[in-house]
JSON list of C-alpha atoms in Angstrom, two decimals:
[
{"chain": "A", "resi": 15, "resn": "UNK", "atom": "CA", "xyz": [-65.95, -4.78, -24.62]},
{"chain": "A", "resi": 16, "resn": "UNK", "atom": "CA", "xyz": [-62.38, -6.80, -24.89]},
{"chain": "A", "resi": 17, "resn": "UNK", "atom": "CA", "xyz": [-59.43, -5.94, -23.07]},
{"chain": "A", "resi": 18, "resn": "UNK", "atom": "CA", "xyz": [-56.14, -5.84, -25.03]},
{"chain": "A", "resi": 19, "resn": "UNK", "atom": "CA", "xyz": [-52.96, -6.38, -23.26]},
{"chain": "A", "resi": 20, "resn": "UNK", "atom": "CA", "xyz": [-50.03, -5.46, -24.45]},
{"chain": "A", "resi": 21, "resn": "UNK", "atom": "CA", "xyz": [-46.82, -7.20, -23.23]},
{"chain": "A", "resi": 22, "resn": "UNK", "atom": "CA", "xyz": [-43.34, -6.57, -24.10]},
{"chain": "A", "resi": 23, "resn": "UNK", "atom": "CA", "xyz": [-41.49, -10.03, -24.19]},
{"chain": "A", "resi": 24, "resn": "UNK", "atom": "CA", "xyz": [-39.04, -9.13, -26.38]},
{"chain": "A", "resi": 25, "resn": "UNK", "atom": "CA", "xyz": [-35.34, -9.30, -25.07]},
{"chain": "A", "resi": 26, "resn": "UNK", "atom": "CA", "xyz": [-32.78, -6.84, -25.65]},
{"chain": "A", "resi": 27, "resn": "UNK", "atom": "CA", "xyz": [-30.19, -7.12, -27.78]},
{"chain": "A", "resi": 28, "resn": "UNK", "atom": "CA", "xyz": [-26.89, -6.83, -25.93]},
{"chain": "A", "resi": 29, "resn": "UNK", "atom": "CA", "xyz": [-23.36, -5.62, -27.59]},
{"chain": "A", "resi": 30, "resn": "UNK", "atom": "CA", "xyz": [-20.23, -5.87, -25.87]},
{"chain": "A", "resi": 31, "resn": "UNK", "atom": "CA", "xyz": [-17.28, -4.12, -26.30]},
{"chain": "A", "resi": 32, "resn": "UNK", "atom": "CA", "xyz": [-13.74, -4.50, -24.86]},
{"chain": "A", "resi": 33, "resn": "UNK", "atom": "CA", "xyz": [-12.22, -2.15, -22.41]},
{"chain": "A", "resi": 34, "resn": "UNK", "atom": "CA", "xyz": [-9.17, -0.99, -20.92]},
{"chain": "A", "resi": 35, "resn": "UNK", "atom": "CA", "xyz": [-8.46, 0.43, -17.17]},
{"chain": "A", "resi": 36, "resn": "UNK", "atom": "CA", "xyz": [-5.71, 1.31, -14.81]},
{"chain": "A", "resi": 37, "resn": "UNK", "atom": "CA", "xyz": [-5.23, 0.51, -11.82]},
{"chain": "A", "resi": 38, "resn": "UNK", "atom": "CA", "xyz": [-5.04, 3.55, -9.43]},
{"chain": "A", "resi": 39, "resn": "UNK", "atom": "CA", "xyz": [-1.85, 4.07, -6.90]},
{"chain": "A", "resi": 40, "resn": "UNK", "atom": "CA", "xyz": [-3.79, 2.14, -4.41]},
{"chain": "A", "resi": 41, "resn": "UNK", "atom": "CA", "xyz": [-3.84, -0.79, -6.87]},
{"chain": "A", "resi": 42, "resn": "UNK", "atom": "CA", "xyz": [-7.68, -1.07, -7.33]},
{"chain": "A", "resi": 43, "resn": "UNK", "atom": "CA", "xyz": [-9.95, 0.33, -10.27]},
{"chain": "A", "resi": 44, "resn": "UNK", "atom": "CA", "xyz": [-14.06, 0.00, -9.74]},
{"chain": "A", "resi": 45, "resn": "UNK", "atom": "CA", "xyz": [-16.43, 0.46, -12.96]},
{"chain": "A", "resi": 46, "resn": "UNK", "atom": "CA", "xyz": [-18.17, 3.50, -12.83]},
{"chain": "A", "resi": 47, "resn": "UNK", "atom": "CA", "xyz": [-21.19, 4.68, -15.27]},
{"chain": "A", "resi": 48, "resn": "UNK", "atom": "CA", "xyz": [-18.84, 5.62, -17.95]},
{"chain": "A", "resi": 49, "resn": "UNK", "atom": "CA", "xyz": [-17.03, 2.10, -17.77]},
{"chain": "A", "resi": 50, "resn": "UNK", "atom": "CA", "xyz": [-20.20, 0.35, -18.07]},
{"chain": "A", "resi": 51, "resn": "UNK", "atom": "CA", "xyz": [-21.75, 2.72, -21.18]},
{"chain": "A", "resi": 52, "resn": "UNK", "atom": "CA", "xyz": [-18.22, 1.96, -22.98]},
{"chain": "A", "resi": 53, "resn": "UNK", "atom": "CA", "xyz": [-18.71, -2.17, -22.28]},
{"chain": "A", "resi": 54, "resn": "UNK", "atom": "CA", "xyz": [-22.50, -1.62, -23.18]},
{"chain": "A", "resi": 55, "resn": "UNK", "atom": "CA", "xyz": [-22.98, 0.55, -26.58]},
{"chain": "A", "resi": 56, "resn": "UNK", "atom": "CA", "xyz": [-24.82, -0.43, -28.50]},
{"chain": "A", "resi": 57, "resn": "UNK", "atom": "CA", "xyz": [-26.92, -3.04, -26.74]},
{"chain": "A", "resi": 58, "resn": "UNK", "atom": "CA", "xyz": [-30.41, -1.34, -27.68]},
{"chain": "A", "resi": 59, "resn": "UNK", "atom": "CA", "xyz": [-34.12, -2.48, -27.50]},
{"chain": "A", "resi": 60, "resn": "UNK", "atom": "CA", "xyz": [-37.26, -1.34, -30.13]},
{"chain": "A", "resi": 61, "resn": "UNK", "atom": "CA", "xyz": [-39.37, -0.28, -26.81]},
{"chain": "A", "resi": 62, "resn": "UNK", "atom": "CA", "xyz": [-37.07, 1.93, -24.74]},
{"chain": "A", "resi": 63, "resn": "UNK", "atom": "CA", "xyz": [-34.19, 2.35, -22.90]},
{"chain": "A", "resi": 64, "resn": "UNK", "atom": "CA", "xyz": [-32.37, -0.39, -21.25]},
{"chain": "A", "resi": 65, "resn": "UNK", "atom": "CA", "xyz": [-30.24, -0.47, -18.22]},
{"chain": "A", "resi": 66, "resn": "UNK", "atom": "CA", "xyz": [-26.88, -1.95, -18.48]},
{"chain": "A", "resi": 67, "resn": "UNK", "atom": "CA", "xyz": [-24.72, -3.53, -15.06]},
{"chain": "A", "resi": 68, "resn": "UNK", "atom": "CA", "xyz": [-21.53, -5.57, -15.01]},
{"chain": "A", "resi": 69, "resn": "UNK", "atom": "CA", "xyz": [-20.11, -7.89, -12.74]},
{"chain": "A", "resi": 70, "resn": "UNK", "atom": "CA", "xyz": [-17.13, -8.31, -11.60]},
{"chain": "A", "resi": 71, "resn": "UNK", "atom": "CA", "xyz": [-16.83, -4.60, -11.76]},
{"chain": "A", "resi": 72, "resn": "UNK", "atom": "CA", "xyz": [-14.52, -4.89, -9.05]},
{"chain": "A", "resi": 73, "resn": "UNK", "atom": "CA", "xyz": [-10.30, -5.12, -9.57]},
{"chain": "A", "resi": 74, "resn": "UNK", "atom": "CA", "xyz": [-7.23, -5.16, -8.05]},
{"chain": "A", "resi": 75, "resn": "UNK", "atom": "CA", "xyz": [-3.79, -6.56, -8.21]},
{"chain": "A", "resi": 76, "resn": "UNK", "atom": "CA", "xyz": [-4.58, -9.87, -9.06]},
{"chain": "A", "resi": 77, "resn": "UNK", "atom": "CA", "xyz": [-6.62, -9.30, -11.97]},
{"chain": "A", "resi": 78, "resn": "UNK", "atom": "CA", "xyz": [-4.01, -6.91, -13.95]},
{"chain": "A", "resi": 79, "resn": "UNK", "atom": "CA", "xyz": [-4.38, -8.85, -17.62]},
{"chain": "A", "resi": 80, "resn": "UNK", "atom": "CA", "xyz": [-7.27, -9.64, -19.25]},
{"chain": "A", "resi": 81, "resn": "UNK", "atom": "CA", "xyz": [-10.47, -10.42, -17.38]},
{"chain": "A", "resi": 82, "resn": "UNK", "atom": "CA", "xyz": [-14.09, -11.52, -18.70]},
{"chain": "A", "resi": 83, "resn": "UNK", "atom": "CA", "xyz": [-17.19, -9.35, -17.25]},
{"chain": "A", "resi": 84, "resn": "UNK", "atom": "CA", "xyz": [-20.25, -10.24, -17.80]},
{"chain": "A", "resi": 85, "resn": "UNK", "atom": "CA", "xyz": [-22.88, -7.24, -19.25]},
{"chain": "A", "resi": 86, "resn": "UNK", "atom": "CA", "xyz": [-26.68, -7.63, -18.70]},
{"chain": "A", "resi": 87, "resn": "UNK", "atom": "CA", "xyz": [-28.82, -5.79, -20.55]},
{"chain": "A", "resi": 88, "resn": "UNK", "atom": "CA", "xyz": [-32.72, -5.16, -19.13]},
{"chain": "A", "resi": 89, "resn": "UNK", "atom": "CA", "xyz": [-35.60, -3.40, -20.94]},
{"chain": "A", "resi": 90, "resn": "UNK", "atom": "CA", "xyz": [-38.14, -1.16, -19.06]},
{"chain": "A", "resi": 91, "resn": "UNK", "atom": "CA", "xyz": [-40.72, -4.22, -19.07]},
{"chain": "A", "resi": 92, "resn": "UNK", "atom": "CA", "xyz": [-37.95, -7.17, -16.67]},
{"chain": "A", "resi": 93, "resn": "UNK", "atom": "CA", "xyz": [-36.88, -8.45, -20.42]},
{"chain": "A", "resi": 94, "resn": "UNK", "atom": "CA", "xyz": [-32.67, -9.20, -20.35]},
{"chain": "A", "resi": 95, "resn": "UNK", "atom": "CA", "xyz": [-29.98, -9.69, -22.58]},
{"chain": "A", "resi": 96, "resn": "UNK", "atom": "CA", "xyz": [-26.34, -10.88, -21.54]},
{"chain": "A", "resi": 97, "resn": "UNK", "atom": "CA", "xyz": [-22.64, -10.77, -23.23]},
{"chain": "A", "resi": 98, "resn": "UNK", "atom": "CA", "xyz": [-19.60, -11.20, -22.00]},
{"chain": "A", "resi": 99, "resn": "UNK", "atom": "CA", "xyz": [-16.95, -8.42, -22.36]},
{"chain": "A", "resi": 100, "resn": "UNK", "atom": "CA", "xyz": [-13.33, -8.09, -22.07]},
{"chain": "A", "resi": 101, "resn": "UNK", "atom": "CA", "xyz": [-11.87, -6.01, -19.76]},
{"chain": "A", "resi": 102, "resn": "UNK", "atom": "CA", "xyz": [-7.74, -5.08, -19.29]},
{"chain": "A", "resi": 103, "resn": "UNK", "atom": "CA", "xyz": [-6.81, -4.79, -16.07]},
{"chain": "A", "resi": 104, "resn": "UNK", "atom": "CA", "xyz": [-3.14, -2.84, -16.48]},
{"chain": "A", "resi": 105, "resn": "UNK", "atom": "CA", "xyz": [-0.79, -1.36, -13.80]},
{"chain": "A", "resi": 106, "resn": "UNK", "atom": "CA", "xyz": [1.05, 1.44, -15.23]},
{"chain": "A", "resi": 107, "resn": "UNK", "atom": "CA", "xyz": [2.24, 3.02, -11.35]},
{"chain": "A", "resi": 108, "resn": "UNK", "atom": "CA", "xyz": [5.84, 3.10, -10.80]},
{"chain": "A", "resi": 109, "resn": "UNK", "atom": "CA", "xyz": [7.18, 2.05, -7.25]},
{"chain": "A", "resi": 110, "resn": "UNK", "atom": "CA", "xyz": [7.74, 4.07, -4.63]},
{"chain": "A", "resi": 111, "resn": "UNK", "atom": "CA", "xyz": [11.72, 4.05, -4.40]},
{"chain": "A", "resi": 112, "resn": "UNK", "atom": "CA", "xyz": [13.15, 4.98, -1.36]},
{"chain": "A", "resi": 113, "resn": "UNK", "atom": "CA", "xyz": [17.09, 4.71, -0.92]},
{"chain": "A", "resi": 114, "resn": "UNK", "atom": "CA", "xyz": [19.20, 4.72, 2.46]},
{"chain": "A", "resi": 115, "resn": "UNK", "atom": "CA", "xyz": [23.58, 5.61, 2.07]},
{"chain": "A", "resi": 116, "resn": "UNK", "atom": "CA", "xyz": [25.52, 2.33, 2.82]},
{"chain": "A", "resi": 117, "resn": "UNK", "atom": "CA", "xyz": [29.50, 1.66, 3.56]},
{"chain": "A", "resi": 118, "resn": "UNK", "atom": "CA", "xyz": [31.52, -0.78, 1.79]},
{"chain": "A", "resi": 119, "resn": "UNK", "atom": "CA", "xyz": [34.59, -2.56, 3.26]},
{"chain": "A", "resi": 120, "resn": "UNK", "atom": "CA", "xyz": [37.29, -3.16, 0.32]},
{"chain": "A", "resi": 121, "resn": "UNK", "atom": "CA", "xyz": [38.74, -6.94, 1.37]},
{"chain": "A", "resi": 122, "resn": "UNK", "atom": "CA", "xyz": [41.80, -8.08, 1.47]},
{"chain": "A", "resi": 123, "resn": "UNK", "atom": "CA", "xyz": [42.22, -8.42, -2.63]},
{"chain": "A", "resi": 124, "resn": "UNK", "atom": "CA", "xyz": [40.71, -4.56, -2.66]},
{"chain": "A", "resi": 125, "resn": "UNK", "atom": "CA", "xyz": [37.53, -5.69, -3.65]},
{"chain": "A", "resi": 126, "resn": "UNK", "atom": "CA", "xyz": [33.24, -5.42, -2.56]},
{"chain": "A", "resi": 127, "resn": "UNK", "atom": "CA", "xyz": [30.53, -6.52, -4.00]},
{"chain": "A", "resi": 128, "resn": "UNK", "atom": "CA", "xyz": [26.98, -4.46, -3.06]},
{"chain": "A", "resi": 129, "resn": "UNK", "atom": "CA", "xyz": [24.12, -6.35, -2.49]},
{"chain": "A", "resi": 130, "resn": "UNK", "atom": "CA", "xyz": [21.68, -3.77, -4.59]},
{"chain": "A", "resi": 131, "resn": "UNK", "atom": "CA", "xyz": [19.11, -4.10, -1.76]},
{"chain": "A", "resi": 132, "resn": "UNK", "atom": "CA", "xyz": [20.64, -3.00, 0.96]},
{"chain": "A", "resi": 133, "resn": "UNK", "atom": "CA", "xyz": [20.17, 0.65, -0.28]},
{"chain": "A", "resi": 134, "resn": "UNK", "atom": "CA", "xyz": [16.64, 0.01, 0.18]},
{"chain": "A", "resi": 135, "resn": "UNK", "atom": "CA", "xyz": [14.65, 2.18, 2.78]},
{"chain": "A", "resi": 136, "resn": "UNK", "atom": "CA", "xyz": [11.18, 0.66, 2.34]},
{"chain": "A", "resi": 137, "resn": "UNK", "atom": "CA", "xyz": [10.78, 1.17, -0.92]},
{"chain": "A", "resi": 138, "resn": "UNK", "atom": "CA", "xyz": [6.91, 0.30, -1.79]},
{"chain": "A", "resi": 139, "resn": "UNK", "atom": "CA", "xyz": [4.64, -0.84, -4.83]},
{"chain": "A", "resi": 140, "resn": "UNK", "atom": "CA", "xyz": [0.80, -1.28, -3.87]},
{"chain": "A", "resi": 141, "resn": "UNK", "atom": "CA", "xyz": [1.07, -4.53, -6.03]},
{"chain": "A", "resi": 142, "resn": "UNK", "atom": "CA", "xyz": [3.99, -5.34, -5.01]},
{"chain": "A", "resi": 143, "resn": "UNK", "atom": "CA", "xyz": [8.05, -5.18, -5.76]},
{"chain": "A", "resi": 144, "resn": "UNK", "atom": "CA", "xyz": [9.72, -8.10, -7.82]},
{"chain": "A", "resi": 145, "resn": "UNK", "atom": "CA", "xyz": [13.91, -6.57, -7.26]},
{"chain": "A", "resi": 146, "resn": "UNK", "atom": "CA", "xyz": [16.22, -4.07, -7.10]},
{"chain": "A", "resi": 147, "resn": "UNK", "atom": "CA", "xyz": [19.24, -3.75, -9.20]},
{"chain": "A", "resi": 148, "resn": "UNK", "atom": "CA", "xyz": [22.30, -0.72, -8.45]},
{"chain": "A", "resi": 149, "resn": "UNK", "atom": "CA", "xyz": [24.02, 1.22, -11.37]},
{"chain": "A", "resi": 150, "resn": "UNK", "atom": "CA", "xyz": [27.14, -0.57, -9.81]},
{"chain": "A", "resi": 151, "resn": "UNK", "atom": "CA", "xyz": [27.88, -3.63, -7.70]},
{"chain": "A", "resi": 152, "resn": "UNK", "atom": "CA", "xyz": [31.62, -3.95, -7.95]},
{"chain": "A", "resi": 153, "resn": "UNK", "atom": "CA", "xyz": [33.72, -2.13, -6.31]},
{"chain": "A", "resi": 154, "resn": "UNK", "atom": "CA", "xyz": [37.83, -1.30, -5.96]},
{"chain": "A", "resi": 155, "resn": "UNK", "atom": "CA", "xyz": [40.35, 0.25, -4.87]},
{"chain": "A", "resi": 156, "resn": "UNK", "atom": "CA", "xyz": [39.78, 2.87, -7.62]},
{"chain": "A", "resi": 157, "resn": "UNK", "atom": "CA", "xyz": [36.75, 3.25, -5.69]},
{"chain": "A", "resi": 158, "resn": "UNK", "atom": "CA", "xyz": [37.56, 4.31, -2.24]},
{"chain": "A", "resi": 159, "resn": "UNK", "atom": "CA", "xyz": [35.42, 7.52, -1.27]},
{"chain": "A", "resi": 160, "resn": "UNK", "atom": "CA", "xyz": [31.99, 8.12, -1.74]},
{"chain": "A", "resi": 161, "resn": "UNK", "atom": "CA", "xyz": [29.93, 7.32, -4.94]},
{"chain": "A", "resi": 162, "resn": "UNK", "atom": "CA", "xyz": [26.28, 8.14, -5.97]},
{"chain": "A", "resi": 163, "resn": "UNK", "atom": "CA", "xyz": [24.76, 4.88, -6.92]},
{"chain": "A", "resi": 164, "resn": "UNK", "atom": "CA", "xyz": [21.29, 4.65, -8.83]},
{"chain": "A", "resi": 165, "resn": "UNK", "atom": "CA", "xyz": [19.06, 1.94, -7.01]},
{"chain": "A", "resi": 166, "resn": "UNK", "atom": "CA", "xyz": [16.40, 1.21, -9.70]},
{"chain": "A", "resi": 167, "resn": "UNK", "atom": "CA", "xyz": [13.37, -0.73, -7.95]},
{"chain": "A", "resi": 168, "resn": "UNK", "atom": "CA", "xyz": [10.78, -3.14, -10.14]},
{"chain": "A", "resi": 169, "resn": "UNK", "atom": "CA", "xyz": [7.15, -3.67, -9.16]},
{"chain": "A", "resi": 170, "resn": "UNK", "atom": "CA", "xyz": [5.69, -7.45, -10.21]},
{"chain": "A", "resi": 171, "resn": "UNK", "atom": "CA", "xyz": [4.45, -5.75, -13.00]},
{"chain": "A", "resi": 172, "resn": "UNK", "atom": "CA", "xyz": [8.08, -4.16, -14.85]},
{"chain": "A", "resi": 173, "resn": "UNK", "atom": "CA", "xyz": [6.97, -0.43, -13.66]},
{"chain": "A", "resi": 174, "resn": "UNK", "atom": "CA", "xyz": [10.64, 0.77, -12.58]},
{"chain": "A", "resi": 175, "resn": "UNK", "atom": "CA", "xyz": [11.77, 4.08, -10.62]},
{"chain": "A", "resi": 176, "resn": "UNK", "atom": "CA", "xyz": [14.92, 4.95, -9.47]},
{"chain": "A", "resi": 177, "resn": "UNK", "atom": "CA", "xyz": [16.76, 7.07, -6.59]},
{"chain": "A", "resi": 178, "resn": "UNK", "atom": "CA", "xyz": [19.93, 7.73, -5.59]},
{"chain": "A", "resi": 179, "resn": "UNK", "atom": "CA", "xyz": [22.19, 6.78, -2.85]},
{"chain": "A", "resi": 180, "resn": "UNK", "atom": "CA", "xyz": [25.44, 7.52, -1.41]},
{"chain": "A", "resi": 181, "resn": "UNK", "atom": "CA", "xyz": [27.43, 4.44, -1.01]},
{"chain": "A", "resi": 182, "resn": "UNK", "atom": "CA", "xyz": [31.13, 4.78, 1.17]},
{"chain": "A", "resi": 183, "resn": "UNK", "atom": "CA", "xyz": [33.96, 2.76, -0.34]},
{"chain": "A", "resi": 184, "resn": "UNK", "atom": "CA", "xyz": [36.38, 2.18, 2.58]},
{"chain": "A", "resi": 185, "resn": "UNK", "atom": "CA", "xyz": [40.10, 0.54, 2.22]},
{"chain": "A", "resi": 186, "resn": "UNK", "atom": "CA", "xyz": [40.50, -0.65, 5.94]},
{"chain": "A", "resi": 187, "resn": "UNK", "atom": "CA", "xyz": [43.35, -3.12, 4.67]},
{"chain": "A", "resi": 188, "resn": "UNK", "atom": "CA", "xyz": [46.66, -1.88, 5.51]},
{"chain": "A", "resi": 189, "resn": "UNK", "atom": "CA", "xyz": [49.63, -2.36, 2.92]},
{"chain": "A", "resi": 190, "resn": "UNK", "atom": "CA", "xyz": [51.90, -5.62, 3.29]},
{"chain": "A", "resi": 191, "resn": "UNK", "atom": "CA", "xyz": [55.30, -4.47, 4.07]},
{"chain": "A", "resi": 192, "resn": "UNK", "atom": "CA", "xyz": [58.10, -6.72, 2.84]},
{"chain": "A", "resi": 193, "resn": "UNK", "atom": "CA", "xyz": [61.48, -6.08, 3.91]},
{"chain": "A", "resi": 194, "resn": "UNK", "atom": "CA", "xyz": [65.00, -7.38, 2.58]}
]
């Protein structure tokens, strides 16, 4: 009587394909099952079904762009296959803008300048802000009273949002009486 033993040593074949994720509000994104079918059909094998992991399958912040993942294919008998895939990491959350009212001071040549974020009120980005800018810096005379300024806020990543503040002109500078 012989013995026959069958052994599968053949390896996979693995396919990669690229991929593209968002970051959440949190700034983070984690593969799930779905993720890691897209990156892996197509990798097949003659004798069954394989089982497909990536790693990283980790992101945050840091990795918005492109990042390489690797993809490893295993048969039912231990056999493997690997690629590499690309994955793009992408922030598409606005900022958090938060505005506060500020008072201006016209100077002596009935002029202010506003400093765009000092109408900030913690203002937040979970990967983090890059700058304000204010519909309007300059100020006048023609100015005096209130005015609703837009403060427009910029995460690192060029996601904007705006809000509005209340900014007091004030003309503390009394007139320069000349007399003959």
């Amino acid at each position: 009587s012989y013995q026959v033993i069958i052994t599968d040593e053949e390896a996979p074949t693995a396919v990669c394909n690229p991929l593209s994720v968002d970051l959440d509000a949190t700034g983070n994104y984690t593969l799930d099952e779905d993720d890691i079918a897209a990156i892996g059909a197509g990798s097949t094998d003659p004798s069954g079904p394989v089982t497909l992991s990536v790693s990283p399958s980790v992101f945050d912040c840091a990795d918005v762009g492109t990042n390489t993942v690797t993809l490893t294919v295993t048969d039912g008998s231990g056999n493997t296959a690997i690629c590499d895939a690309v994955v793009t990491v992408q922030d598409v959350t606005p900022p958090n803008a938060l505005c506060t009212s500020a008072t201006l001071t016209l100077d002596a040549l009935g002029q202010a300048v506003l400093n765009p974020a000092s109408l900030n009120a913690g203002s937040s980005d979970a990967c983090g802000i890059s700058g304000y800018s204010a519909s309007q810096t300059d100020f006048d005379c023609s100015d005096a009273g209130t005015q609703t300024i837009t403060l427009t806020v910029t995460d690192i990543n060029g996601n904007t949002s705006t809000c509005d503040a209340s900014v007091t002109v004030v003309d503390n500078t009394p007139p320069n009486a000349v007399c003959n």
